[in-house]
Amino acid sequence: MHHFHYVGHDLHCESVDLAGVARLYGTPTYVYSAATIADNFHRLQQSLTGLEVQICYAIKSCSNLAVLRHFANLGAGFDLASGGELRRVVAAGGNVRSSVFAGVGKTEAEIKLALENGIQAFHVESEPELVRINHVAGQLGVKAPIAIRVNPDVDAQTHAKITTGKSDNKFGIPLRHAAAAYEAAAKLKNLQVRGVQIHIGSQLTDITPFAEAVKKMVPLVAELKAAHGLEYFSVGGGMGIVYRDALASGQAAWWAAQPPERRPITPEAYGAALTPLLAPLGLRILLEPGRFLVGNAGVLLARVEHLKRGANRNFLVLDAAMNDLVRPAMYDAYHEIVPVHRDSSRRALVADIVGPICESGDCFAKDRQLQEVGEGELVAFMSAGAYGHVMASRYNTRGISAEVMVSGSAFELVNARESFEQIIAGEKVPAFLK
Ligand SMILES: *Cc1c(COP(=O)(O)O)cnc(C)c1O
């Protein structure tokens, strides 16, 4: 569920007319709903009934300071993927002590920064990384808290670029080597074992792989708890969201109308499947959701430059491009695209929806049907909150798009559109070319 809906003919985020946002701040612009984020957070937090749950929001999915402060206010910790993300948590007033540090290639400088800021734990992906963390902790004269990421070798049945829990992915230590890795960790005197972690992939729409992974892990986790005194089991993130019927899925009625076998994953179904498996462990459960919390809480607003009618196809050329939202080009992702001003008297249009960049890959959708829209009119990409703005690039010397946050009838620019001067600020012509 989310808070994007039409009021009369006009698409609103909570109580704010999105056309007004575009008028003030231009396009392309990402708009986030604070209420949707809070609702998603509370639903997930309550899903594992009776268990001690700690949500560590996966920053990489949407990392502006406004979103991070919102999560900090809600009581979230954070799942960090870099030293830069750690510094974002500090800058946003978040708590590093309830945050965890993931990733297969943490540098010595990043490890030092995390230790100095009191990280809750490093999620370690290999034996060499254990040695490196132990070494840095020794230099600082502290004990580094760790959990090892175990690869349970289950097929998450998601896009190949976002599946992470198969044995041929680069992530984690294989299940059969995990006990030995913990033995090795216990022998390193600057490490302190705190937990165990898995994360099998992203945009999972079915509960089965989650349950399968947890079932495979439970005997190991119980054994590790007895041997090393674990405090927590992190089951990772990965819960999927609705992309195809994104707008409709804002309403409870849409969910009620889905036959049970077709209903996309919900926090309630996730909790019902995992709670009985996890409860006997008697551990705190960490969740590391990214997409589920912010994905349907954000849209990308874009303006139509041209409707180009061709002999065989129509092209709707937008001012947004693959540099603003790369998911269609990178993951073959589907985003629902809706008019900001809905007018049922208009004819339907079938068109390829494209950006202005000189790449055939700069195409958001092929043969998409939507209401006819013309030059200067606005469209919104639904479910663009996760892996949207954070993956933006400057390709074609296009500045990174703006971000706005809405709460009720209030809205504010939370990240200004990047200017040309900012883009070239670090560049110079070398002396030998002058
Ligand atoms: C990316 C990532 C997440 C978040 O994944 P979502 O699919 O956005 O929930 C969680 N944990 C780890 C280790 C990750 O790399």
CSV table of C-alpha atoms and ligand atoms in Angstrom, one decimal:
chain,number,residue,atom,x,y,z
A,1,MET,CA,0.0,0.0,0.0
A,2,HIS,CA,1.1,3.5,-0.6
A,3,HIS,CA,-0.1,7.1,-0.6
A,4,PHE,CA,0.0,8.0,-4.4
A,5,HIS,CA,-3.5,8.4,-5.7
A,6,TYR,CA,-5.6,10.7,-7.9
A,7,VAL,CA,-7.6,13.5,-6.4
A,8,GLY,CA,-10.1,14.3,-9.1
A,9,HIS,CA,-8.0,14.2,-12.2
A,10,ASP,CA,-4.7,15.0,-10.6
A,11,LEU,CA,-2.1,12.6,-9.2
A,12,HIS,CA,-1.2,13.4,-5.6
A,13,CYS,CA,1.4,12.2,-3.2
A,14,GLU,CA,-0.4,12.2,0.2
A,15,SER,CA,-2.1,15.7,0.1
A,16,VAL,CA,0.3,17.2,-2.4
A,17,ASP,CA,-0.5,17.7,-6.1
A,18,LEU,CA,2.5,16.4,-8.1
A,19,ALA,CA,2.0,19.0,-10.8
A,20,GLY,CA,2.7,21.6,-8.2
A,21,VAL,CA,6.0,19.9,-7.2
A,22,ALA,CA,7.1,19.8,-10.9
A,23,ARG,CA,6.2,23.5,-11.3
A,24,LEU,CA,8.4,24.5,-8.4
A,25,TYR,CA,11.3,22.2,-8.8
A,26,GLY,CA,11.3,21.1,-12.4
A,27,THR,CA,11.7,17.6,-13.8
A,28,PRO,CA,13.1,15.0,-13.7
A,29,THR,CA,12.4,14.9,-10.0
A,30,TYR,CA,12.0,12.0,-7.5
A,31,VAL,CA,9.2,12.5,-5.0
A,32,TYR,CA,9.0,10.4,-1.8
A,33,SER,CA,6.1,9.8,0.6
A,34,ALA,CA,7.1,9.9,4.2
A,35,ALA,CA,3.8,8.3,5.3
A,36,THR,CA,4.3,5.4,2.9
A,37,ILE,CA,7.8,4.8,4.3
A,38,ALA,CA,6.5,4.9,7.9
A,39,ASP,CA,3.7,2.5,7.1
A,40,ASN,CA,6.0,0.0,5.4
A,41,PHE,CA,8.4,0.2,8.3
A,42,HIS,CA,5.7,-0.4,11.0
A,43,ARG,CA,4.2,-3.3,9.0
A,44,LEU,CA,7.5,-5.0,8.6
A,45,GLN,CA,8.4,-4.5,12.3
A,46,GLN,CA,5.2,-6.1,13.4
A,47,SER,CA,5.4,-9.0,11.0
A,48,LEU,CA,7.6,-11.3,13.1
A,49,THR,CA,5.2,-11.5,16.0
A,50,GLY,CA,6.7,-12.2,19.4
A,51,LEU,CA,10.3,-12.0,18.2
A,52,GLU,CA,12.8,-9.3,19.0
A,53,VAL,CA,13.2,-7.6,15.6
A,54,GLN,CA,15.8,-5.0,14.6
A,55,ILE,CA,15.3,-3.4,11.2
A,56,CYS,CA,18.6,-2.2,9.5
A,57,TYR,CA,17.5,-0.2,6.5
A,58,ALA,CA,19.6,-1.0,3.4
A,59,ILE,CA,20.8,2.5,2.6
A,60,LYS,CA,22.0,1.6,-0.9
A,61,SER,CA,18.4,1.5,-2.1
A,62,CYS,CA,17.7,5.2,-1.4
A,63,SER,CA,20.3,7.2,0.5
A,64,ASN,CA,19.4,10.9,0.7
A,65,LEU,CA,19.7,12.5,4.2
A,66,ALA,CA,16.0,13.2,4.5
A,67,VAL,CA,15.1,9.5,4.0
A,68,LEU,CA,17.9,8.5,6.4
A,69,ARG,CA,16.7,10.9,9.1
A,70,HIS,CA,13.2,9.6,8.6
A,71,PHE,CA,14.3,6.1,9.3
A,72,ALA,CA,16.5,7.2,12.2
A,73,ASN,CA,13.4,8.9,13.7
A,74,LEU,CA,11.4,5.7,13.2
A,75,GLY,CA,14.1,3.8,15.2
A,76,ALA,CA,15.8,2.0,12.4
A,77,GLY,CA,19.4,0.9,12.3
A,78,PHE,CA,21.2,0.8,8.9
A,79,ASP,CA,22.8,-1.7,6.6
A,80,LEU,CA,25.8,-0.1,5.1
A,81,ALA,CA,27.6,-1.0,1.9
A,82,SER,CA,30.5,1.5,2.1
A,83,GLY,CA,32.3,4.1,4.2
A,84,GLY,CA,30.4,6.8,2.3
A,85,GLU,CA,27.1,5.3,3.4
A,86,LEU,CA,28.4,5.2,7.0
A,87,ARG,CA,29.2,8.9,6.8
A,88,ARG,CA,25.7,9.5,5.5
A,89,VAL,CA,24.3,7.9,8.6
A,90,VAL,CA,26.4,10.2,10.8
A,91,ALA,CA,25.4,13.2,8.7
A,92,ALA,CA,21.7,12.3,9.0
A,93,GLY,CA,21.9,11.9,12.8
A,94,GLY,CA,21.4,8.1,12.6
A,95,ASN,CA,22.9,5.5,15.0
A,96,VAL,CA,26.0,3.6,13.8
A,97,ARG,CA,25.8,1.5,16.9
A,98,SER,CA,22.7,-0.2,15.6
A,99,SER,CA,24.0,-0.5,12.1
A,100,VAL,CA,25.8,-3.3,10.2
A,101,PHE,CA,28.5,-3.1,7.5
A,102,ALA,CA,28.1,-5.4,4.5
A,103,GLY,CA,30.0,-5.9,1.3
A,104,VAL,CA,32.7,-8.2,-0.2
A,105,GLY,CA,35.5,-5.7,-0.4
A,106,LYS,CA,35.6,-3.4,2.6
A,107,THR,CA,38.9,-1.4,2.6
A,108,GLU,CA,41.1,-0.9,5.6
A,109,ALA,CA,40.1,2.7,5.8
A,110,GLU,CA,36.4,1.8,5.8
A,111,ILE,CA,37.0,-0.8,8.5
A,112,LYS,CA,38.8,1.8,10.6
A,113,LEU,CA,36.0,4.3,10.1
A,114,ALA,CA,33.4,1.8,11.1
A,115,LEU,CA,35.3,0.7,14.3
A,116,GLU,CA,35.9,4.3,15.3
A,117,ASN,CA,32.1,4.9,15.0
A,118,GLY,CA,31.1,1.9,17.0
A,119,ILE,CA,29.6,-0.3,14.3
A,120,GLN,CA,27.3,-3.0,15.7
A,121,ALA,CA,28.9,-5.6,13.4
A,122,PHE,CA,30.7,-6.3,10.2
A,123,HIS,CA,29.0,-8.8,8.0
A,124,VAL,CA,32.0,-10.7,6.7
A,125,GLU,CA,32.1,-12.4,3.3
A,126,SER,CA,35.4,-14.4,3.3
A,127,GLU,CA,38.3,-15.7,5.4
A,128,PRO,CA,40.7,-13.1,4.1
A,129,GLU,CA,38.3,-10.4,5.2
A,130,LEU,CA,38.3,-11.9,8.8
A,131,VAL,CA,42.0,-11.5,8.8
A,132,ARG,CA,41.9,-7.9,7.5
A,133,ILE,CA,39.3,-6.8,10.1
A,134,ASN,CA,41.3,-8.5,12.9
A,135,HIS,CA,44.4,-6.7,11.8
A,136,VAL,CA,42.8,-3.2,11.7
A,137,ALA,CA,41.1,-3.9,15.1
A,138,GLY,CA,44.5,-4.8,16.5
A,139,GLN,CA,46.0,-1.6,15.3
A,140,LEU,CA,43.2,0.4,17.0
A,141,GLY,CA,43.4,-1.8,20.1
A,142,VAL,CA,39.7,-2.7,20.0
A,143,LYS,CA,37.7,-5.9,19.4
A,144,ALA,CA,35.8,-5.9,16.1
A,145,PRO,CA,32.2,-7.3,16.3
A,146,ILE,CA,31.5,-9.6,13.4
A,147,ALA,CA,28.9,-11.9,11.8
A,148,ILE,CA,29.7,-14.1,8.9
A,149,ARG,CA,27.5,-14.1,5.8
A,150,VAL,CA,26.6,-17.6,4.9
A,151,ASN,CA,25.6,-18.5,1.4
A,152,PRO,CA,22.7,-21.1,1.8
A,153,ASP,CA,22.7,-22.0,-1.9
A,154,VAL,CA,19.1,-21.4,-2.7
A,155,ASP,CA,17.6,-20.0,-5.9
A,156,ALA,CA,15.8,-16.8,-5.2
A,157,GLN,CA,14.1,-17.0,-8.6
A,158,THR,CA,14.7,-13.4,-9.3
A,159,HIS,CA,16.7,-11.5,-12.0
A,160,ALA,CA,20.2,-12.9,-12.4
A,161,LYS,CA,21.8,-9.5,-11.6
A,162,ILE,CA,20.1,-9.4,-8.2
A,163,THR,CA,20.3,-13.1,-7.0
A,164,THR,CA,22.9,-13.5,-4.4
A,165,GLY,CA,22.3,-16.7,-2.5
A,166,LYS,CA,23.4,-19.3,-5.0
A,167,SER,CA,26.8,-21.0,-4.6
A,168,ASP,CA,28.1,-19.5,-7.8
A,169,ASN,CA,27.4,-15.9,-6.7
A,170,LYS,CA,30.3,-13.9,-5.2
A,171,PHE,CA,28.6,-13.5,-1.8
A,172,GLY,CA,29.1,-15.2,1.5
A,173,ILE,CA,30.8,-18.4,2.7
A,174,PRO,CA,29.3,-21.8,1.7
A,175,LEU,CA,27.1,-23.4,4.3
A,176,ARG,CA,29.4,-26.4,4.7
A,177,HIS,CA,32.4,-24.2,5.4
A,178,ALA,CA,30.6,-21.9,7.8
A,179,ALA,CA,31.3,-23.7,11.0
A,180,ALA,CA,35.1,-23.8,10.2
A,181,ALA,CA,35.0,-20.0,9.3
A,182,TYR,CA,33.5,-19.3,12.8
A,183,GLU,CA,36.2,-21.5,14.4
A,184,ALA,CA,38.8,-19.4,12.5
A,185,ALA,CA,37.1,-16.2,13.6
A,186,ALA,CA,37.1,-17.4,17.3
A,187,LYS,CA,40.9,-17.9,17.1
A,188,LEU,CA,41.5,-14.3,15.9
A,189,LYS,CA,42.0,-12.4,19.1
A,190,ASN,CA,40.7,-9.0,18.0
A,191,LEU,CA,37.4,-10.3,16.7
A,192,GLN,CA,34.2,-10.8,18.7
A,193,VAL,CA,31.5,-13.0,17.2
A,194,ARG,CA,28.0,-11.4,17.4
A,195,GLY,CA,25.8,-13.0,14.8
A,196,VAL,CA,25.2,-14.8,11.6
A,197,GLN,CA,23.8,-13.4,8.3
A,198,ILE,CA,22.2,-14.4,5.0
A,199,HIS,CA,20.8,-12.4,2.1
A,200,ILE,CA,19.7,-14.4,-0.9
A,201,GLY,CA,18.6,-11.8,-3.4
A,202,SER,CA,16.4,-8.9,-4.2
A,203,GLN,CA,12.8,-8.4,-5.5
A,204,LEU,CA,11.7,-11.8,-4.3
A,205,THR,CA,7.9,-12.1,-4.9
A,206,ASP,CA,7.5,-15.5,-3.4
A,207,ILE,CA,8.0,-16.6,0.2
A,208,THR,CA,9.4,-20.1,-0.7
A,209,PRO,CA,13.1,-19.2,-1.2
A,210,PHE,CA,13.1,-17.2,2.1
A,211,ALA,CA,11.6,-20.1,4.0
A,212,GLU,CA,13.9,-22.6,2.3
A,213,ALA,CA,17.0,-20.5,3.1
A,214,VAL,CA,16.0,-20.1,6.8
A,215,LYS,CA,15.2,-23.9,7.1
A,216,LYS,CA,18.6,-24.7,5.7
A,217,MET,CA,20.3,-22.3,8.2
A,218,VAL,CA,18.5,-23.2,11.4
A,219,PRO,CA,20.6,-26.2,12.5
A,220,LEU,CA,23.8,-24.3,11.8
A,221,VAL,CA,22.6,-21.2,13.6
A,222,ALA,CA,21.7,-23.3,16.7
A,223,GLU,CA,25.1,-24.9,16.6
A,224,LEU,CA,26.9,-21.6,16.2
A,225,LYS,CA,24.8,-20.1,19.1
A,226,ALA,CA,25.9,-22.9,21.4
A,227,ALA,CA,29.6,-22.7,20.3
A,228,HIS,CA,30.1,-18.9,20.0
A,229,GLY,CA,27.2,-17.2,21.9
A,230,LEU,CA,25.5,-15.4,19.0
A,231,GLU,CA,23.2,-12.5,19.7
A,232,TYR,CA,21.4,-12.3,16.4
A,233,PHE,CA,20.5,-13.9,13.1
A,234,SER,CA,20.1,-11.5,10.2
A,235,VAL,CA,17.9,-12.9,7.5
A,236,GLY,CA,18.8,-10.1,5.1
A,237,GLY,CA,16.5,-8.1,2.9
A,238,GLY,CA,15.0,-8.9,-0.5
A,239,MET,CA,11.2,-8.7,-0.1
A,240,GLY,CA,9.8,-7.7,-3.4
A,241,ILE,CA,7.2,-5.0,-4.3
A,242,VAL,CA,4.5,-4.6,-6.9
A,243,TYR,CA,5.7,-3.0,-10.1
A,244,ARG,CA,3.1,-4.0,-12.7
A,245,ASP,CA,0.0,-2.8,-10.9
A,246,ALA,CA,1.9,-0.2,-8.9
A,247,LEU,CA,-0.7,2.5,-8.8
A,248,ALA,CA,-3.6,0.2,-8.0
A,249,SER,CA,-1.6,-1.6,-5.3
A,250,GLY,CA,-1.8,1.6,-3.2
A,251,GLN,CA,-5.4,0.5,-2.3
A,252,ALA,CA,-6.4,-2.2,0.1
A,253,ALA,CA,-9.1,-3.2,-2.3
A,254,TRP,CA,-6.5,-4.3,-4.9
A,255,TRP,CA,-4.9,-6.6,-2.5
A,256,ALA,CA,-8.2,-8.1,-1.4
A,257,ALA,CA,-9.1,-8.8,-5.1
A,258,GLN,CA,-5.9,-10.8,-5.7
A,259,PRO,CA,-6.4,-14.6,-5.6
A,260,PRO,CA,-4.2,-16.0,-2.8
A,261,GLU,CA,-1.9,-17.9,-5.2
A,262,ARG,CA,-1.3,-14.6,-7.2
A,263,ARG,CA,-1.0,-12.3,-4.2
A,264,PRO,CA,2.5,-10.8,-4.1
A,265,ILE,CA,4.5,-11.2,-1.0
A,266,THR,CA,3.4,-9.2,2.1
A,267,PRO,CA,5.1,-8.6,5.4
A,268,GLU,CA,2.3,-10.6,7.0
A,269,ALA,CA,2.9,-13.6,4.8
A,270,TYR,CA,6.7,-13.3,5.4
A,271,GLY,CA,6.2,-13.2,9.1
A,272,ALA,CA,3.8,-16.1,9.1
A,273,ALA,CA,6.2,-18.3,7.2
A,274,LEU,CA,9.4,-17.3,9.1
A,275,THR,CA,8.3,-16.8,12.7
A,276,PRO,CA,7.8,-20.5,13.5
A,277,LEU,CA,11.2,-21.3,12.0
A,278,LEU,CA,13.0,-18.5,13.8
A,279,ALA,CA,11.3,-18.5,17.2
A,280,PRO,CA,13.0,-21.6,18.6
A,281,LEU,CA,16.4,-20.1,18.1
A,282,GLY,CA,15.9,-17.5,20.8
A,283,LEU,CA,17.9,-14.9,19.0
A,284,ARG,CA,17.3,-11.3,18.0
A,285,ILE,CA,16.3,-11.2,14.3
A,286,LEU,CA,17.8,-8.6,12.0
A,287,LEU,CA,16.0,-7.6,8.8
A,288,GLU,CA,17.9,-5.6,6.1
A,289,PRO,CA,15.1,-4.4,3.8
A,290,GLY,CA,15.7,-1.8,1.2
A,291,ARG,CA,13.3,-2.0,-1.7
A,292,PHE,CA,10.3,-3.1,0.4
A,293,LEU,CA,10.6,0.0,2.6
A,294,VAL,CA,11.1,2.7,-0.1
A,295,GLY,CA,10.4,1.2,-3.5
A,296,ASN,CA,6.7,2.0,-3.6
A,297,ALA,CA,7.2,5.2,-1.6
A,298,GLY,CA,8.8,7.1,-4.5
A,299,VAL,CA,7.9,8.2,-8.0
A,300,LEU,CA,10.0,9.8,-10.7
A,301,LEU,CA,8.3,12.8,-12.3
A,302,ALA,CA,9.2,13.5,-15.9
A,303,ARG,CA,7.9,15.9,-18.6
A,304,VAL,CA,7.0,15.0,-22.2
A,305,GLU,CA,9.3,16.6,-24.7
A,306,HIS,CA,7.7,15.2,-27.9
A,307,LEU,CA,5.3,12.7,-29.1
A,308,LYS,CA,7.0,11.5,-32.2
A,309,ARG,CA,4.7,9.6,-34.5
A,310,GLY,CA,6.6,7.2,-36.7
A,311,ALA,CA,5.4,5.0,-39.6
A,312,ASN,CA,5.5,1.8,-37.5
A,313,ARG,CA,5.8,3.1,-33.9
A,314,ASN,CA,5.2,6.1,-31.8
A,315,PHE,CA,7.8,7.4,-29.5
A,316,LEU,CA,7.1,9.3,-26.4
A,317,VAL,CA,10.3,11.3,-25.7
A,318,LEU,CA,10.7,12.3,-22.0
A,319,ASP,CA,13.1,14.7,-20.3
A,320,ALA,CA,14.0,11.7,-18.0
A,321,ALA,CA,16.5,9.2,-19.3
A,322,MET,CA,18.4,6.1,-18.4
A,323,ASN,CA,20.9,8.1,-16.4
A,324,ASP,CA,18.0,9.2,-14.1
A,325,LEU,CA,16.4,5.7,-13.8
A,326,VAL,CA,18.6,2.9,-15.0
A,327,ARG,CA,16.4,-0.1,-13.9
A,328,PRO,CA,14.7,-0.7,-17.2
A,329,ALA,CA,18.1,-0.7,-19.1
A,330,MET,CA,20.0,-2.6,-16.4
A,331,TYR,CA,17.5,-5.1,-15.1
A,332,ASP,CA,14.8,-5.2,-17.9
A,333,ALA,CA,12.7,-3.7,-15.1
A,334,TYR,CA,9.1,-2.7,-15.6
A,335,HIS,CA,7.8,0.6,-14.2
A,336,GLU,CA,4.2,1.6,-14.5
A,337,ILE,CA,4.0,5.0,-16.2
A,338,VAL,CA,0.9,7.1,-15.5
A,339,PRO,CA,-0.2,10.6,-16.5
A,340,VAL,CA,-0.1,13.2,-13.7
A,341,HIS,CA,-3.2,14.7,-15.1
A,342,ARG,CA,-5.7,12.0,-16.0
A,343,ASP,CA,-8.3,12.7,-18.7
A,344,SER,CA,-10.6,9.9,-19.6
A,345,SER,CA,-11.8,11.8,-22.8
A,346,ARG,CA,-8.3,11.4,-24.3
A,347,ARG,CA,-7.6,8.6,-26.8
A,348,ALA,CA,-5.2,5.8,-25.8
A,349,LEU,CA,-1.7,5.9,-27.2
A,350,VAL,CA,0.6,3.0,-27.8
A,351,ALA,CA,4.2,4.1,-27.8
A,352,ASP,CA,7.8,3.3,-26.9
A,353,ILE,CA,8.6,5.5,-23.9
A,354,VAL,CA,12.2,6.8,-24.3
A,355,GLY,CA,14.7,9.3,-23.0
A,356,PRO,CA,16.8,11.7,-25.0
A,357,ILE,CA,20.1,9.9,-24.6
A,358,CYS,CA,21.9,8.6,-27.7
A,359,GLU,CA,21.6,4.9,-26.9
A,360,SER,CA,18.9,2.4,-28.0
A,361,GLY,CA,19.0,1.2,-24.4
A,362,ASP,CA,17.6,4.5,-23.3
A,363,CYS,CA,14.1,3.1,-23.5
A,364,PHE,CA,11.8,2.8,-20.5
A,365,ALA,CA,9.1,0.7,-22.1
A,366,LYS,CA,8.2,-0.7,-25.5
A,367,ASP,CA,4.7,-0.7,-26.9
A,368,ARG,CA,3.3,0.8,-23.7
A,369,GLN,CA,-0.3,1.8,-23.7
A,370,LEU,CA,-1.3,5.0,-21.9
A,371,GLN,CA,-3.5,8.0,-22.2
A,372,GLU,CA,-2.4,10.3,-25.0
A,373,VAL,CA,-0.1,12.9,-23.6
A,374,GLY,CA,1.6,15.8,-25.4
A,375,GLU,CA,4.5,18.1,-25.2
A,376,GLY,CA,4.9,19.7,-21.8
A,377,GLU,CA,2.6,17.3,-20.0
A,378,LEU,CA,3.8,15.3,-17.0
A,379,VAL,CA,4.1,11.6,-16.4
A,380,ALA,CA,5.1,9.7,-13.2
A,381,PHE,CA,7.1,6.5,-13.0
A,382,MET,CA,5.6,4.5,-10.2
A,383,SER,CA,7.6,2.4,-7.7
A,384,ALA,CA,10.8,4.3,-8.4
A,385,GLY,CA,11.8,4.9,-4.8
A,386,ALA,CA,14.4,2.0,-4.6
A,387,TYR,CA,17.5,1.7,-6.8
A,388,GLY,CA,16.3,4.8,-8.7
A,389,HIS,CA,18.0,8.1,-7.7
A,390,VAL,CA,20.9,6.2,-6.1
A,391,MET,CA,21.9,4.6,-9.4
A,392,ALA,CA,21.8,7.9,-11.4
A,393,SER,CA,24.8,8.9,-13.4
A,394,ARG,CA,25.9,12.0,-15.3
A,395,TYR,CA,25.9,10.3,-18.7
A,396,ASN,CA,25.5,12.8,-21.5
A,397,THR,CA,26.4,15.5,-19.0
A,398,ARG,CA,23.0,15.5,-17.4
A,399,GLY,CA,23.0,16.6,-13.8
A,400,ILE,CA,21.7,14.2,-11.2
A,401,SER,CA,17.9,14.8,-10.7
A,402,ALA,CA,16.3,16.5,-7.8
A,403,GLU,CA,14.6,14.8,-4.8
A,404,VAL,CA,11.5,16.0,-2.9
A,405,MET,CA,9.9,14.6,0.3
A,406,VAL,CA,6.2,14.9,1.0
A,407,SER,CA,4.6,14.6,4.4
A,408,GLY,CA,0.9,15.2,4.5
A,409,SER,CA,0.4,18.6,2.8
A,410,ALA,CA,4.0,19.6,3.4
A,411,PHE,CA,6.8,19.1,0.9
A,412,GLU,CA,10.4,20.2,0.6
A,413,LEU,CA,13.2,19.9,-1.8
A,414,VAL,CA,15.6,17.5,0.0
A,415,ASN,CA,18.3,17.2,-2.7
A,416,ALA,CA,18.8,20.0,-5.3
A,417,ARG,CA,19.2,19.2,-9.0
A,418,GLU,CA,22.9,19.1,-9.8
A,419,SER,CA,24.1,22.1,-11.8
A,420,PHE,CA,26.6,22.1,-14.7
A,421,GLU,CA,29.1,23.8,-12.4
A,422,GLN,CA,28.9,21.0,-9.9
A,423,ILE,CA,29.3,18.4,-12.6
A,424,ILE,CA,32.6,19.8,-13.9
A,425,ALA,CA,33.9,21.1,-10.5
A,426,GLY,CA,36.6,18.4,-10.2
A,427,GLU,CA,37.8,18.6,-13.8
A,428,LYS,CA,40.6,20.6,-15.4
A,429,VAL,CA,42.6,20.8,-18.6
A,430,PRO,CA,46.2,19.6,-17.9
A,431,ALA,CA,49.2,22.0,-18.4
A,432,PHE,CA,50.6,20.0,-21.3
A,433,LEU,CA,47.4,20.7,-23.3
A,434,LYS,CA,47.5,24.4,-22.7
B,1,LIG,C1,21.1,-4.9,-1.2
B,1,LIG,C2,21.1,-5.6,0.1
B,1,LIG,C3,20.0,-5.6,1.0
B,1,LIG,C4,18.7,-5.0,0.6
B,1,LIG,O1,18.1,-5.7,-0.5
B,1,LIG,P1,16.6,-5.3,-0.9
B,1,LIG,O2,16.2,-6.2,-1.9
B,1,LIG,O3,16.6,-3.9,-1.3
B,1,LIG,O4,15.7,-5.5,0.3
B,1,LIG,C5,20.1,-6.2,2.2
B,1,LIG,N1,21.2,-6.8,2.6
B,1,LIG,C6,22.3,-6.9,1.8
B,1,LIG,C7,23.6,-7.5,2.3
B,1,LIG,C8,22.3,-6.3,0.6
B,1,LIG,O5,23.4,-6.3,-0.2
